[in-house]
Short mmCIF file of C-alpha atoms and ligand atoms in Angstrom, two decimals:
data_model
loop_
_atom_site.label_atom_id
_atom_site.label_comp_id
_atom_site.label_asym_id
_atom_site.label_seq_id
_atom_site.Cartn_x
_atom_site.Cartn_y
_atom_site.Cartn_z
CA MET U 147 0.00 0.00 0.00
CA LYS U 148 2.77 2.36 1.05
CA LEU U 149 4.73 1.52 -2.08
CA ALA U 150 1.69 2.27 -4.25
CA VAL U 151 1.34 5.68 -2.64
CA ILE U 152 5.03 6.44 -3.20
CA LEU U 153 4.81 5.30 -6.80
CA GLY U 154 1.70 7.43 -7.23
CA VAL U 155 3.54 10.49 -5.94
CA ILE U 156 6.51 9.83 -8.23
CA LEU U 157 4.20 9.40 -11.22
CA ALA U 158 2.27 12.58 -10.41
CA THR U 159 5.54 14.52 -10.12
CA LEU U 160 6.81 13.17 -13.40
CA THR U 161 3.55 14.07 -15.18
CA ALA U 162 3.55 17.55 -13.67
CA ASN U 163 7.13 18.10 -14.80
CA ALA U 164 6.28 16.85 -18.27
CA ALA U 165 3.45 19.37 -18.43
CA ASP U 166 5.66 22.22 -17.25
CA ASP U 167 8.45 21.41 -19.63
CA LEU U 168 6.88 21.71 -23.05
CA SER U 169 10.19 20.97 -24.82
CA LEU U 170 9.37 23.45 -27.53
CA PRO U 171 11.56 23.63 -30.60
CA ASP U 172 13.96 26.55 -30.27
CA PRO U 173 13.35 29.17 -32.98
CA LEU U 174 16.97 30.22 -32.54
CA LYS U 175 18.51 26.83 -33.24
CA SER U 176 18.71 25.80 -36.87
CA LEU U 177 18.07 22.25 -38.06
CA ASN U 178 21.79 21.54 -38.18
CA GLY U 179 22.14 22.63 -34.57
CA VAL U 180 23.65 26.06 -35.21
CA LYS U 181 22.67 28.84 -32.81
CA ILE U 182 21.10 31.86 -34.52
CA ALA U 183 22.65 34.91 -32.91
CA THR U 184 21.82 37.85 -35.17
CA ALA U 185 18.83 39.32 -36.98
CA LYS U 186 20.80 38.97 -40.20
CA ASP U 187 21.27 35.25 -39.60
CA TRP U 188 17.57 34.87 -38.82
CA GLN U 189 16.52 36.67 -41.99
CA ALA U 190 19.06 34.96 -44.22
CA ASN U 191 18.68 31.38 -42.98
CA ARG U 192 16.45 30.40 -40.11
CA ARG U 193 13.30 32.26 -41.17
CA ALA U 194 13.12 30.39 -44.46
CA GLU U 195 13.86 27.11 -42.71
CA ILE U 196 10.94 27.47 -40.29
CA LEU U 197 8.61 28.69 -43.02
CA GLU U 198 9.43 25.64 -45.09
CA LEU U 199 8.79 23.32 -42.13
CA PHE U 200 5.31 24.81 -41.70
CA ARG U 201 4.71 24.58 -45.43
CA ALA U 202 5.78 20.95 -45.75
CA ASN U 203 4.23 19.63 -42.55
CA VAL U 204 1.27 21.82 -41.62
CA TYR U 205 -0.39 24.20 -44.07
CA GLY U 206 0.82 22.86 -47.41
CA ARG U 207 2.37 24.40 -50.45
CA ALA U 208 0.48 26.72 -52.82
CA PRO U 209 1.38 25.97 -56.44
CA VAL U 210 1.22 29.65 -57.39
CA GLY U 211 1.87 33.08 -55.91
CA ARG U 212 0.56 36.11 -57.77
CA PRO U 213 -0.96 34.53 -60.88
CA LEU U 214 0.09 35.81 -64.27
CA LYS U 215 -3.48 36.66 -65.05
CA LEU U 216 -4.88 38.84 -62.28
CA ARG U 217 -7.25 41.73 -62.87
CA PHE U 218 -8.76 44.33 -60.55
CA GLU U 219 -12.21 45.59 -61.50
CA THR U 220 -13.55 48.48 -59.44
CA ARG U 221 -17.27 47.91 -59.80
CA GLU U 222 -18.34 50.87 -57.70
CA THR U 223 -16.86 53.96 -56.07
CA THR U 224 -19.19 55.93 -53.81
CA LYS U 225 -17.66 59.04 -52.29
CA THR U 226 -20.34 59.67 -49.71
CA ALA U 227 -20.78 56.31 -48.01
CA LEU U 228 -21.35 56.00 -44.25
CA SER U 229 -23.20 59.35 -44.14
CA GLY U 230 -20.41 61.07 -46.05
CA LYS U 231 -17.64 59.75 -43.80
CA ALA U 232 -16.09 57.32 -46.27
CA ILE U 233 -15.42 56.33 -49.84
CA ARG U 234 -16.85 52.91 -50.55
CA LYS U 235 -15.13 50.83 -53.18
CA LEU U 236 -16.38 47.47 -54.35
CA VAL U 237 -13.57 45.72 -56.15
CA ASP U 238 -13.65 42.38 -57.90
CA ILE U 239 -10.28 40.65 -57.98
CA HIS U 240 -10.34 38.20 -60.88
CA PHE U 241 -7.76 35.48 -61.38
CA TRP U 242 -7.32 32.73 -63.92
CA GLY U 243 -5.50 29.37 -63.77
CA PRO U 244 -5.40 26.17 -65.79
CA GLY U 245 -8.63 24.96 -64.20
CA GLY U 246 -10.69 28.11 -64.73
CA LYS U 247 -11.40 31.48 -63.14
CA GLY U 248 -12.19 32.82 -59.68
CA THR U 249 -13.19 36.17 -58.17
CA ILE U 250 -12.68 37.75 -54.75
CA GLN U 251 -15.35 40.33 -53.97
CA LEU U 252 -13.62 42.96 -51.87
CA ALA U 253 -15.47 45.67 -49.94
CA ILE U 254 -13.53 48.71 -48.77
CA PHE U 255 -14.40 51.81 -46.79
CA ILE U 256 -11.77 54.57 -46.85
CA PRO U 257 -12.22 57.39 -44.32
CA ASN U 258 -12.70 60.75 -46.03
CA GLU U 259 -11.18 62.81 -43.27
CA VAL U 260 -7.66 61.39 -43.11
CA PRO U 261 -4.64 62.00 -45.34
CA LYS U 262 -4.18 59.48 -48.13
CA PRO U 263 -2.85 56.92 -48.50
CA ALA U 264 -4.47 55.65 -45.29
CA PRO U 265 -3.56 52.56 -43.23
CA GLY U 266 -6.12 50.00 -42.21
CA PHE U 267 -7.44 46.54 -41.47
CA MET U 268 -8.53 43.76 -43.79
CA LEU U 269 -10.78 41.05 -42.40
CA ILE U 270 -10.85 37.52 -43.78
CA CYS U 271 -14.52 36.77 -43.07
CA ASN U 272 -15.36 33.17 -42.20
CA ARG U 273 -18.87 33.84 -40.93
CA PRO U 274 -21.96 34.37 -43.13
CA ARG U 275 -21.46 37.11 -45.70
CA THR U 276 -24.06 39.28 -43.95
CA ASN U 277 -21.31 40.04 -41.40
CA ILE U 278 -19.49 42.12 -44.01
CA ASP U 279 -22.51 43.71 -45.68
CA PRO U 280 -21.13 46.56 -47.84
CA THR U 281 -24.57 48.23 -47.98
CA ARG U 282 -24.48 48.48 -44.15
CA LYS U 283 -28.16 47.56 -43.95
CA ILE U 284 -26.92 44.77 -41.72
CA LYS U 285 -24.33 45.76 -39.14
CA SER U 286 -22.32 43.23 -37.18
CA PRO U 287 -19.68 43.69 -34.49
CA PHE U 288 -17.68 41.07 -36.41
CA TRP U 289 -16.73 43.85 -38.84
CA PRO U 290 -17.60 47.26 -37.32
CA ALA U 291 -16.77 49.25 -40.46
CA GLU U 292 -18.29 52.47 -39.07
CA ARG U 293 -16.13 52.31 -35.97
CA ILE U 294 -12.97 51.50 -37.93
CA VAL U 295 -13.56 54.48 -40.24
CA GLU U 296 -14.37 56.72 -37.29
CA ARG U 297 -10.93 55.89 -35.89
CA GLY U 298 -9.28 56.90 -39.13
CA TYR U 299 -8.59 53.50 -40.61
CA VAL U 300 -9.48 51.79 -43.86
CA ALA U 301 -11.93 48.92 -43.29
CA ALA U 302 -11.69 46.16 -45.89
CA ALA U 303 -13.19 42.67 -45.97
CA PHE U 304 -13.68 39.66 -48.19
CA HIS U 305 -15.32 36.29 -47.73
CA ASN U 306 -13.19 33.15 -47.49
CA SER U 307 -15.61 31.13 -49.63
CA ASP U 308 -14.60 33.24 -52.65
CA LEU U 309 -11.35 31.27 -52.53
CA ASP U 310 -12.53 27.90 -51.35
CA PRO U 311 -15.80 26.68 -49.85
CA ASP U 312 -15.29 25.35 -46.32
CA LYS U 313 -16.06 21.71 -47.06
CA HIS U 314 -14.07 18.65 -47.99
CA ASP U 315 -14.71 17.78 -51.61
CA GLY U 316 -11.33 16.28 -52.43
CA PHE U 317 -9.92 19.68 -53.42
CA LYS U 318 -11.97 19.93 -56.60
CA ASP U 319 -13.62 23.29 -55.98
CA GLY U 320 -12.23 26.77 -55.32
CA VAL U 321 -8.63 27.72 -56.05
CA HIS U 322 -7.45 24.12 -55.69
CA GLY U 323 -9.49 23.22 -58.75
CA ILE U 324 -8.24 26.32 -60.57
CA PHE U 325 -4.51 25.98 -59.90
CA ASP U 326 -3.69 22.38 -58.93
CA PRO U 327 -2.07 20.29 -61.67
CA ALA U 328 -4.92 18.12 -62.95
CA ASP U 329 -3.05 15.00 -63.96
CA THR U 330 -0.86 14.16 -60.95
CA PRO U 331 -1.87 12.51 -57.69
CA ARG U 332 -2.09 15.15 -54.97
CA PRO U 333 1.25 15.39 -53.10
CA PRO U 334 1.04 15.15 -49.28
CA ASP U 335 2.34 18.69 -48.95
CA SER U 336 -0.28 20.26 -51.24
CA TRP U 337 -2.08 23.28 -49.86
CA GLY U 338 -5.19 22.86 -47.76
CA THR U 339 -8.13 25.19 -47.41
CA ILE U 340 -6.53 27.46 -44.79
CA ALA U 341 -3.61 28.02 -47.21
CA ALA U 342 -6.10 28.73 -50.00
CA TRP U 343 -7.78 31.45 -47.95
CA ALA U 344 -4.35 32.88 -47.02
CA TRP U 345 -3.45 32.97 -50.71
CA GLY U 346 -6.57 35.05 -51.31
CA ALA U 347 -5.56 37.55 -48.63
CA SER U 348 -2.28 38.05 -50.51
CA ARG U 349 -4.16 38.76 -53.73
CA VAL U 350 -6.06 41.44 -51.84
CA MET U 351 -2.69 42.88 -50.82
CA ASP U 352 -1.77 42.87 -54.53
CA TYR U 353 -4.80 45.09 -55.03
CA PHE U 354 -3.95 47.39 -52.08
CA GLU U 355 -0.57 48.04 -53.67
CA SER U 356 -2.38 49.41 -56.70
CA ASP U 357 -4.77 51.75 -54.84
CA ASP U 358 -3.44 55.26 -54.13
CA ASP U 359 -5.94 55.78 -51.30
CA ILE U 360 -4.56 52.82 -49.34
CA ASP U 361 -1.22 52.66 -47.56
CA ALA U 362 -0.24 49.09 -48.43
CA THR U 363 2.80 49.40 -46.14
CA GLN U 364 0.52 49.82 -43.13
CA MET U 365 -2.20 47.22 -43.56
CA ALA U 366 -3.27 44.57 -41.05
CA VAL U 367 -4.63 41.15 -41.93
CA VAL U 368 -7.27 40.10 -39.38
CA GLY U 369 -8.99 36.77 -38.86
CA HIS U 370 -11.13 35.07 -36.25
CA SER U 371 -10.82 31.40 -35.33
CA ARG U 372 -10.29 29.48 -38.59
CA GLY U 373 -9.87 32.94 -40.10
CA GLY U 374 -7.21 33.63 -37.44
CA LYS U 375 -5.28 30.50 -38.41
CA THR U 376 -5.48 31.91 -41.93
CA SER U 377 -4.30 35.42 -41.06
CA LEU U 378 -1.27 33.96 -39.25
CA TRP U 379 -0.32 31.71 -42.15
CA CYS U 380 -0.85 34.58 -44.57
CA GLY U 381 1.26 36.98 -42.50
CA ALA U 382 4.03 34.41 -42.03
CA GLN U 383 4.45 34.09 -45.77
CA ASP U 384 3.51 37.54 -47.01
CA GLN U 385 5.77 40.09 -45.38
CA ARG U 386 3.90 42.96 -47.01
CA PHE U 387 1.38 42.83 -44.14
CA ALA U 388 2.74 45.16 -41.46
CA LEU U 389 0.44 43.83 -38.73
CA VAL U 390 -0.94 40.32 -38.39
CA ILE U 391 -3.92 39.74 -36.11
CA SER U 392 -5.20 36.43 -34.80
CA ASN U 393 -8.43 36.45 -32.84
CA GLU U 394 -9.04 33.24 -30.91
CA SER U 395 -7.33 31.12 -33.55
CA GLY U 396 -6.58 28.21 -31.21
CA CYS U 397 -5.28 24.90 -32.54
CA THR U 398 -2.85 25.34 -35.46
CA GLY U 399 -3.34 29.07 -35.04
CA ALA U 400 -1.70 30.79 -32.09
CA ALA U 401 -2.04 27.96 -29.53
CA LEU U 402 0.93 25.72 -28.76
CA ALA U 403 0.27 22.15 -29.93
CA ARG U 404 2.57 20.64 -27.31
CA ARG U 405 0.38 21.89 -24.47
CA ARG U 406 -2.36 19.47 -25.54
CA LYS U 407 -5.05 21.72 -24.12
CA GLY U 408 -8.29 22.53 -25.92
CA GLU U 409 -8.66 21.23 -29.46
CA SER U 410 -5.97 18.71 -30.41
CA VAL U 411 -4.15 18.24 -33.69
CA LYS U 412 -5.95 14.91 -34.07
CA GLN U 413 -9.37 16.45 -33.44
CA ILE U 414 -8.80 19.26 -35.92
CA ASN U 415 -7.47 16.92 -38.62
CA GLN U 416 -10.40 14.56 -38.14
CA GLY U 417 -13.04 17.29 -37.89
CA PHE U 418 -11.65 19.40 -40.73
CA PRO U 419 -9.66 17.05 -42.98
CA HIS U 420 -9.40 19.68 -45.71
CA TRP U 421 -7.87 22.53 -43.67
CA PHE U 422 -4.22 21.46 -43.62
CA CYS U 423 -1.93 19.34 -45.76
CA GLU U 424 -2.00 15.56 -45.69
CA ASN U 425 1.43 15.38 -43.98
CA TYR U 426 0.01 17.10 -40.89
CA LYS U 427 -2.12 14.04 -40.12
CA GLN U 428 1.05 12.03 -39.39
CA PHE U 429 1.37 14.04 -36.21
CA ASN U 430 -2.13 13.31 -34.88
CA ASP U 431 -0.75 11.13 -32.10
CA ARG U 432 2.81 12.49 -32.05
CA VAL U 433 2.59 16.25 -31.58
CA ASN U 434 5.94 16.23 -29.78
CA GLU U 435 7.54 15.11 -33.02
CA LEU U 436 6.23 18.07 -35.00
CA PRO U 437 9.34 19.87 -36.27
CA VAL U 438 7.70 23.19 -35.34
CA ASP U 439 5.28 24.59 -32.80
CA GLN U 440 3.04 27.61 -33.10
CA HIS U 441 5.31 30.09 -31.26
CA GLU U 442 7.52 29.80 -34.32
CA LEU U 443 4.63 30.88 -36.53
CA ILE U 444 4.30 34.02 -34.39
CA ALA U 445 8.08 34.49 -34.61
CA LEU U 446 7.88 34.50 -38.42
CA MET U 447 6.17 37.91 -38.17
CA ALA U 448 9.28 39.51 -36.65
CA PRO U 449 10.22 42.33 -36.85
CA ARG U 450 6.69 43.29 -37.94
CA LEU U 451 3.75 43.74 -35.58
CA VAL U 452 1.69 40.77 -34.48
CA TYR U 453 -1.36 40.62 -32.22
CA VAL U 454 -2.98 37.64 -30.52
CA ALA U 455 -6.37 37.89 -28.84
CA SER U 456 -8.04 35.29 -26.64
CA ALA U 457 -11.36 35.05 -24.77
CA SER U 458 -11.63 33.94 -21.15
CA ALA U 459 -14.43 31.40 -21.65
CA ASP U 460 -12.98 29.94 -24.84
CA SER U 461 -11.09 26.93 -23.48
CA TRP U 462 -11.35 25.12 -26.86
CA THR U 463 -8.75 27.59 -28.21
CA ASP U 464 -6.48 27.33 -25.11
CA PRO U 465 -6.02 31.03 -24.25
CA GLU U 466 -2.94 30.30 -22.15
CA GLY U 467 -1.39 28.34 -25.00
CA GLU U 468 -2.01 31.34 -27.27
CA PHE U 469 -0.38 33.65 -24.75
CA LEU U 470 2.62 31.33 -24.34
CA SER U 471 3.20 31.28 -28.09
CA CYS U 472 3.72 35.03 -27.87
CA VAL U 473 6.05 34.62 -24.90
CA HIS U 474 8.18 32.07 -26.75
CA ALA U 475 8.38 34.21 -29.89
CA GLU U 476 10.03 36.99 -27.90
CA SER U 477 13.60 35.71 -28.44
CA VAL U 478 13.31 36.39 -32.17
CA TYR U 479 12.04 39.95 -31.64
CA LYS U 480 14.98 40.51 -29.29
CA LEU U 481 17.37 39.70 -32.15
CA PHE U 482 16.00 42.82 -33.83
CA GLY U 483 16.46 44.84 -30.66
CA LEU U 484 12.69 44.88 -30.20
CA ARG U 485 10.47 44.06 -27.29
CA GLY U 486 7.90 41.34 -27.99
CA LEU U 487 5.26 41.08 -25.27
CA GLY U 488 7.81 42.12 -22.67
CA THR U 489 6.42 39.76 -20.02
CA ASP U 490 5.78 36.10 -19.41
CA LYS U 491 2.95 36.78 -16.96
CA MET U 492 -0.46 36.24 -18.48
CA PRO U 493 -2.51 39.42 -18.00
CA LYS U 494 -5.89 39.47 -16.32
CA ALA U 495 -8.91 39.66 -18.58
CA ASP U 496 -9.55 43.01 -20.23
CA GLN U 497 -6.02 44.25 -19.45
CA PRO U 498 -4.39 44.36 -22.88
CA LEU U 499 -0.62 44.18 -23.31
CA HIS U 500 0.31 46.81 -25.87
CA ASN U 501 3.85 47.79 -24.96
CA GLY U 502 5.91 45.82 -27.44
CA HIS U 503 5.83 44.58 -31.00
CA ILE U 504 3.65 41.65 -29.96
CA GLY U 505 0.22 42.66 -28.66
CA TYR U 506 -2.09 40.45 -26.62
CA HIS U 507 -5.41 40.64 -24.84
CA LEU U 508 -7.73 38.28 -23.07
CA ARG U 509 -11.33 39.47 -23.42
CA VAL U 510 -13.95 38.44 -20.88
CA GLY U 511 -16.44 36.22 -22.65
CA THR U 512 -16.91 33.55 -25.25
CA HIS U 513 -15.64 32.68 -28.72
CA ASN U 514 -16.38 35.69 -30.93
CA LEU U 515 -14.93 38.76 -32.62
CA LEU U 516 -16.44 41.85 -31.05
CA GLU U 517 -16.03 45.60 -31.08
CA TYR U 518 -13.94 45.36 -27.91
CA ASP U 519 -11.41 43.25 -29.82
CA TRP U 520 -11.36 45.68 -32.76
CA ASN U 521 -10.83 48.63 -30.44
CA CYS U 522 -7.85 46.85 -28.90
CA PHE U 523 -6.39 46.13 -32.35
CA MET U 524 -6.76 49.81 -33.26
CA ASP U 525 -5.30 51.00 -29.93
CA PHE U 526 -2.27 48.84 -30.70
CA ALA U 527 -1.96 50.18 -34.25
CA ASP U 528 -2.33 53.77 -32.95
CA LYS U 529 0.88 53.20 -30.98
CA HIS U 530 2.84 52.23 -34.05
CA TRP U 531 1.18 53.86 -37.05
CA LYS U 532 1.63 57.58 -36.75
CA THR U 533 -0.60 58.62 -39.63
CA GLY U 534 -3.48 56.26 -38.93
CA ALA U 535 -6.02 56.87 -36.24
CA SER U 536 -7.77 60.17 -36.20
CA LYS U 537 -6.12 62.09 -33.44
CA LYS U 538 -9.39 63.86 -32.70
C1 GTR O 697 -14.23 24.99 -34.54
C2 GTR O 697 -12.85 24.46 -34.77
C3 GTR O 697 -11.84 25.49 -34.38
C4 GTR O 697 -12.19 26.88 -34.87
C5 GTR O 697 -13.67 27.16 -34.94
C6 GTR O 697 -14.10 28.37 -35.77
O1 GTR O 697 -15.22 24.09 -34.75
O2 GTR O 697 -12.69 23.29 -33.98
O3 GTR O 697 -10.55 25.09 -34.77
O4 GTR O 697 -11.58 27.14 -36.07
O5 GTR O 697 -14.41 26.09 -35.39
O6 GTR O 697 -13.56 28.63 -36.85
O7 GTR O 697 -14.99 29.06 -35.32
#
């Protein structure tokens, strides 16, 4: 009996230690064991190495970047939208590939009262299209365009289904059908649906670069939940986005896989078999063998701005795991002489951390993207983007 108790105590201690020590891969140690000591070394070698590991093992490889045939069609420009406060542009982004044609329908509000080009926020919308209603007959806190404009920022949004419907059809529809080589079996590192949506966000950036009213060097990509996984993967690859925002992105977004809290890699791969590449499924029961963890995805944003938001009652997304990803990305920001979060102490709810190049907040409440979250994102941008928010 005594022995059983002792063994029990030993076992409990071992398990507790295992939980404390996450044995995360070190972003500053390259695959051949070399320590990365300078920002130059990070940029020249390690950044590409980590990006490739995510590409090959997690999100998959897009067969195309900016397609040769890409056309922007401004369908409407209204100078007096939002009671005269904004220009509304409705832009169709058309693209063509071997398997046909696709179109992203982009809605943009540009504040009238700020100098141009103006900085802003682009939402990848993964909720019903009514959440980004450009007529503003329906208003949703998911995309508070009026509030964003009032604060002096461009508000842009598109719907993820324009790139790929959120269902598993064997990668026949959406951009997979348009760009994937038709005659070969699908390689295990082919892009999934999250990568398809991220690709679309980059095509929107292609458009921003062509619009004189928009400051493409100060644009944020924003996503919630599956949209947050997408904004992170987009921002990791596309360094044109100056600020990358993940709202409650959870598993394979901002949350550390090795914590095994909330949604697991196995659950996400089984529930959403089309989101990531086939190779990712090998890690369903071996997350410790993943060659990366999600803090390294956050680190790929360095030295740019990145923001992670969690909600207190959203245990499925593991808020603490999201926070810890930010903590463990700090070492890379330090290489650039920058402060990341600047703390490893998780803040209380509704006490945002906005003092470094990594922003974080924990909102009281459930899984959602609300005006509180948007206000925090804009407060953070105000600190870094001098020309943005109206200083009224
Ligand atoms: C859930 C999924 C999460 C998250 C969420 C959402 O069902 O398990 O990973 O992406 O959907 O997008 O709202």
